[in-house]
């Protein structure tokens, strides 16, 4: 649906906000001791370097690549992603 309505104000505005939010995060600096869980797809590509860079954003970061995952990892691996998040929050 997004591509059917890509030029609409709400979509353009969402992209603008994504970019503004990303810039605010970059300007605020690293997370220090806030735990950071990075779940990665095994699909490879340009995101691998970004994922590795994220590891340095927190003193308590952890990265795990989920096998047989796709770009939208939370869709292709819903149960694994949920389990990892709950484990991180000590709720599982």
PDB file of C-alpha atoms in Angstrom:
ATOM      1  CA  UNK A   1       0.000   0.000   0.000  1.00  0.00           C
ATOM      2  CA  UNK A   2       2.862   2.342   0.750  1.00  0.00           C
ATOM      3  CA  UNK A   3       3.996   2.361  -2.876  1.00  0.00           C
ATOM      4  CA  UNK A   4       0.455   2.983  -4.091  1.00  0.00           C
ATOM      5  CA  UNK A   5       0.408   6.167  -2.018  1.00  0.00           C
ATOM      6  CA  UNK A   6       4.107   7.063  -1.897  1.00  0.00           C
ATOM      7  CA  UNK A   7       3.607  10.693  -2.919  1.00  0.00           C
ATOM      8  CA  UNK A   8       0.894  11.457  -0.407  1.00  0.00           C
ATOM      9  CA  UNK A   9       1.596  13.965   2.352  1.00  0.00           C
ATOM     10  CA  UNK A  10       1.436  11.431   5.206  1.00  0.00           C
ATOM     11  CA  UNK A  11       4.086   9.215   3.594  1.00  0.00           C
ATOM     12  CA  UNK A  12       6.371  12.091   2.665  1.00  0.00           C
ATOM     13  CA  UNK A  13       5.941  13.495   6.165  1.00  0.00           C
ATOM     14  CA  UNK A  14       6.767  10.087   7.713  1.00  0.00           C
ATOM     15  CA  UNK A  15      10.012   9.918   5.732  1.00  0.00           C
ATOM     16  CA  UNK A  16      10.888  13.459   6.823  1.00  0.00           C
ATOM     17  CA  UNK A  17      10.256  12.539  10.458  1.00  0.00           C
ATOM     18  CA  UNK A  18      12.345   9.360  10.145  1.00  0.00           C
ATOM     19  CA  UNK A  19      15.262  11.414   8.875  1.00  0.00           C
ATOM     20  CA  UNK A  20      14.830  14.071  11.574  1.00  0.00           C
ATOM     21  CA  UNK A  21      14.642  11.427  14.307  1.00  0.00           C
ATOM     22  CA  UNK A  22      17.727   9.654  12.988  1.00  0.00           C
ATOM     23  CA  UNK A  23      19.632  12.940  12.992  1.00  0.00           C
ATOM     24  CA  UNK A  24      18.555  13.650  16.585  1.00  0.00           C
ATOM     25  CA  UNK A  25      19.803  10.218  17.672  1.00  0.00           C
ATOM     26  CA  UNK A  26      23.142  10.737  15.942  1.00  0.00           C
ATOM     27  CA  UNK A  27      23.566  14.186  17.510  1.00  0.00           C
ATOM     28  CA  UNK A  28      22.720  12.868  21.011  1.00  0.00           C
ATOM     29  CA  UNK A  29      25.580  10.409  20.857  1.00  0.00           C
ATOM     30  CA  UNK A  30      26.020   6.909  22.099  1.00  0.00           C
ATOM     31  CA  UNK A  31      23.728   5.124  24.539  1.00  0.00           C
ATOM     32  CA  UNK A  32      26.478   4.358  27.058  1.00  0.00           C
ATOM     33  CA  UNK A  33      25.084   1.709  29.474  1.00  0.00           C
ATOM     34  CA  UNK A  34      21.608   1.325  27.998  1.00  0.00           C
ATOM     35  CA  UNK A  35      21.202  -2.271  26.749  1.00  0.00           C
ATOM     36  CA  UNK A  36      20.953  -2.553  22.983  1.00  0.00           C
ATOM     37  CA  UNK A  37      19.795  -5.702  21.211  1.00  0.00           C
ATOM     38  CA  UNK A  38      20.492  -5.791  17.488  1.00  0.00           C
ATOM     39  CA  UNK A  39      18.629  -8.498  15.606  1.00  0.00           C
ATOM     40  CA  UNK A  40      19.871  -8.873  12.059  1.00  0.00           C
ATOM     41  CA  UNK A  41      18.646 -10.612   8.971  1.00  0.00           C
ATOM     42  CA  UNK A  42      20.919 -13.098   7.258  1.00  0.00           C
ATOM     43  CA  UNK A  43      19.973 -11.602   3.895  1.00  0.00           C
ATOM     44  CA  UNK A  44      23.282  -9.684   3.754  1.00  0.00           C
ATOM     45  CA  UNK A  45      23.636  -6.494   1.821  1.00  0.00           C
ATOM     46  CA  UNK A  46      24.517  -2.948   2.781  1.00  0.00           C
ATOM     47  CA  UNK A  47      22.908  -3.198   6.231  1.00  0.00           C
ATOM     48  CA  UNK A  48      25.623  -5.508   7.584  1.00  0.00           C
ATOM     49  CA  UNK A  49      28.046  -2.616   8.106  1.00  0.00           C
ATOM     50  CA  UNK A  50      25.366  -0.472   9.765  1.00  0.00           C
ATOM     51  CA  UNK A  51      24.508  -3.348  12.096  1.00  0.00           C
ATOM     52  CA  UNK A  52      28.172  -3.698  13.091  1.00  0.00           C
ATOM     53  CA  UNK A  53      28.413   0.049  13.726  1.00  0.00           C
ATOM     54  CA  UNK A  54      25.421  -0.147  16.066  1.00  0.00           C
ATOM     55  CA  UNK A  55      27.362  -2.513  18.331  1.00  0.00           C
ATOM     56  CA  UNK A  56      29.523   0.443  19.373  1.00  0.00           C
ATOM     57  CA  UNK A  57      26.541   2.568  20.419  1.00  0.00           C
ATOM     58  CA  UNK A  58      26.215   0.918  23.813  1.00  0.00           C
ATOM     59  CA  UNK A  59      28.522  -0.664  26.340  1.00  0.00           C
ATOM     60  CA  UNK A  60      25.858  -3.358  26.686  1.00  0.00           C
ATOM     61  CA  UNK A  61      25.144  -4.204  23.078  1.00  0.00           C
ATOM     62  CA  UNK A  62      24.541  -7.595  21.573  1.00  0.00           C
ATOM     63  CA  UNK A  63      23.964  -8.611  17.979  1.00  0.00           C
ATOM     64  CA  UNK A  64      22.411 -11.794  16.724  1.00  0.00           C
ATOM     65  CA  UNK A  65      21.717 -12.806  13.150  1.00  0.00           C
ATOM     66  CA  UNK A  66      18.542 -14.808  12.717  1.00  0.00           C
ATOM     67  CA  UNK A  67      18.773 -17.513  10.045  1.00  0.00           C
ATOM     68  CA  UNK A  68      16.214 -17.653   7.256  1.00  0.00           C
ATOM     69  CA  UNK A  69      15.129 -14.096   7.865  1.00  0.00           C
ATOM     70  CA  UNK A  70      14.171 -11.360   5.465  1.00  0.00           C
ATOM     71  CA  UNK A  71      14.554  -7.594   5.371  1.00  0.00           C
ATOM     72  CA  UNK A  72      11.492  -7.131   7.577  1.00  0.00           C
ATOM     73  CA  UNK A  73      12.823  -9.510  10.214  1.00  0.00           C
ATOM     74  CA  UNK A  74       9.923  -8.840  12.575  1.00  0.00           C
ATOM     75  CA  UNK A  75       7.575 -10.211   9.903  1.00  0.00           C
ATOM     76  CA  UNK A  76       9.596 -13.198   8.722  1.00  0.00           C
ATOM     77  CA  UNK A  77      10.699 -14.285  12.206  1.00  0.00           C
ATOM     78  CA  UNK A  78       7.958 -13.003  14.518  1.00  0.00           C
ATOM     79  CA  UNK A  79       8.339 -15.647  17.213  1.00  0.00           C
ATOM     80  CA  UNK A  80      12.145 -15.455  17.364  1.00  0.00           C
ATOM     81  CA  UNK A  81      12.108 -11.649  17.504  1.00  0.00           C
ATOM     82  CA  UNK A  82       9.471 -11.655  20.254  1.00  0.00           C
ATOM     83  CA  UNK A  83      11.403 -14.255  22.247  1.00  0.00           C
ATOM     84  CA  UNK A  84      14.669 -12.293  21.983  1.00  0.00           C
ATOM     85  CA  UNK A  85      13.006  -9.070  23.113  1.00  0.00           C
ATOM     86  CA  UNK A  86      11.249 -10.748  26.033  1.00  0.00           C
ATOM     87  CA  UNK A  87      14.497 -12.426  27.075  1.00  0.00           C
ATOM     88  CA  UNK A  88      16.294  -9.094  26.968  1.00  0.00           C
ATOM     89  CA  UNK A  89      13.608  -7.567  29.166  1.00  0.00           C
ATOM     90  CA  UNK A  90      13.722 -10.642  31.412  1.00  0.00           C
ATOM     91  CA  UNK A  91      10.030 -11.250  30.829  1.00  0.00           C
ATOM     92  CA  UNK A  92      10.346 -14.697  29.308  1.00  0.00           C
TER      93      UNK A  92
END
